[in-house]
Amino acid sequence: MPNGANRIVPGRAKPTMTSPLPGAEPGLYLDANATEALRPEAREAVLAAFDLVGNPASVHADGRAARKLLESARAALAARLGARPENVVFCAGATEANAMAIHGLAGGGAIVIGATEHDAVRAAAPAALIAPVDAAGRLDQTAFAALLAAHRPALACVMAANNETGVLNDIAAIAALCAAQGTRLHVDAVQAAGRVADPDYLAQGASSVATSAHKLGGPKGVGALLLAPEAASAFAPLIRGGGQERGRRGGTHNLPGIAGFAAALDAAHATTCPDPRLAALRDAIEAGARDCGARIAGAGAPRLPNTTCLVLPGLAAEAQVIALDLDGIRVSAGSACSSGKAASSHVLAAMGLGDLAGNAIRVSLPWNAPDDAPARFLAAYRRLAARALRKSAHVSTSAA
Ligand code: PLP
């Protein structure tokens, strides 16, 4: 096994500010928006839940013990996210939560989505009308309101925080525009939950909210759709089965995942949210990257504290990601789901970056990023930027 000395035996070691993450290759993990570092509280909750034998749907004592854990996790999540416990629908992650909302609340009517939505939303609503964003990546509210007025859609989908740039939308204002036209609003809050102070988007007027455990330090493969009371009574289930989740999502519960989800969210909010330490590390990275000639996508908008999108002319995003990986720095060229594809970012294209949309990398600090992350990242980034500069100089000399 490569780097065996750095492997951490499950259940023994806990991550610190300086050690590699459990299960991570040695190096610097800066890809939290693809998946966050597992929080120790979540790990403990998952392991404890594995020891419960019962199915929460069973009526006997073991089933009741499992049910008790399920309901306490549900109550904790509901309290943090401003939902009623009975309107939290557990599922396998945010791709599913988004698909459930779109299927369950649009009722076959027209749908409007923001231009920078995640592929989970875009693919679930392929015929949707697209509302543009401004140059900073925020939803253009004037254009959005005009689309609502012209089409009176059944559903609009707008993300709380963008996964590539960290740009935050003003959900309360957007919900008010939707309410004026009788349009339900679905919010993809995957990147915001656990990272912003008040991820209570239902209270801000949304009809439904998608969340995912692994984006806030919980386990992968579990999420929840939160429904406002009115939306809960209108909701049409996508996955039927054994009647779980009040008939809104069939399938045996992923109890360890759900327990880890609730523990991770609690842990995320146990410290200051948004985390000023992460914001300071992010700012240091941006200052150094600017000195290298990079520009920051979305810098003019309110953003998540942990995310920056660095645009470096002269070198394709994939080449940047590979060069940094060879230097032990793990970042991505866009959303995790689109990495590996040659296509450039639809998010940056919507922000008007043109050809530069293919030259951006996303740096997203995990909750336990070490304090020397900027220094280590920038040492590698400076080499990269020098290479990009040489390449641009070569291209202009050959063109001359
Ligand atoms: N929405 C956003 C904004 C995301 O960033 C992601 C994952 O990258 C998803 C939805 C999909 O979440 P999951 O991995 O839980 O299916």
Short mmCIF file of C-alpha atoms and ligand atoms in Angstrom, two decimals, residues 33 93-95 98 118 120 159 163 188 190-191 212 214-215 337, ligand 1:
data_model
loop_
_atom_site.label_atom_id
_atom_site.label_comp_id
_atom_site.label_asym_id
_atom_site.label_seq_id
_atom_site.Cartn_x
_atom_site.Cartn_y
_atom_site.Cartn_z
CA ASN A 33 -16.58 21.49 -2.01
CA GLY A 93 -27.81 12.81 -1.11
CA ALA A 94 -28.47 16.10 -2.79
CA THR A 95 -28.64 14.80 -6.35
CA ASN A 98 -32.93 18.05 -5.96
CA HIS A 118 -25.35 22.38 -10.30
CA ALA A 120 -27.98 17.77 -10.34
CA MET A 159 -28.83 27.67 -5.26
CA ASN A 163 -20.05 25.08 -5.67
CA ASP A 188 -30.05 23.85 -3.37
CA VAL A 190 -25.68 21.89 -0.37
CA GLN A 191 -22.63 24.16 -0.15
CA SER A 212 -26.11 16.71 1.67
CA HIS A 214 -20.77 14.89 2.90
CA LYS A 215 -20.54 18.59 2.05
CA CYS A 337 -19.06 15.72 -10.93
N1 PLP B 1 -25.66 20.59 -5.51
C1 PLP B 1 -24.48 21.17 -5.36
C2 PLP B 1 -24.38 22.67 -5.34
C3 PLP B 1 -23.32 20.40 -5.24
O1 PLP B 1 -22.13 21.00 -5.09
C4 PLP B 1 -23.44 18.98 -5.29
C5 PLP B 1 -22.24 18.12 -5.25
O2 PLP B 1 -21.18 18.48 -5.75
C6 PLP B 1 -24.71 18.42 -5.43
C7 PLP B 1 -25.80 19.26 -5.53
C8 PLP B 1 -24.91 16.94 -5.44
O3 PLP B 1 -24.77 16.44 -4.11
P1 PLP B 1 -24.55 14.90 -3.77
O4 PLP B 1 -23.11 14.63 -3.95
O5 PLP B 1 -24.98 14.76 -2.34
O6 PLP B 1 -25.43 14.11 -4.67
#
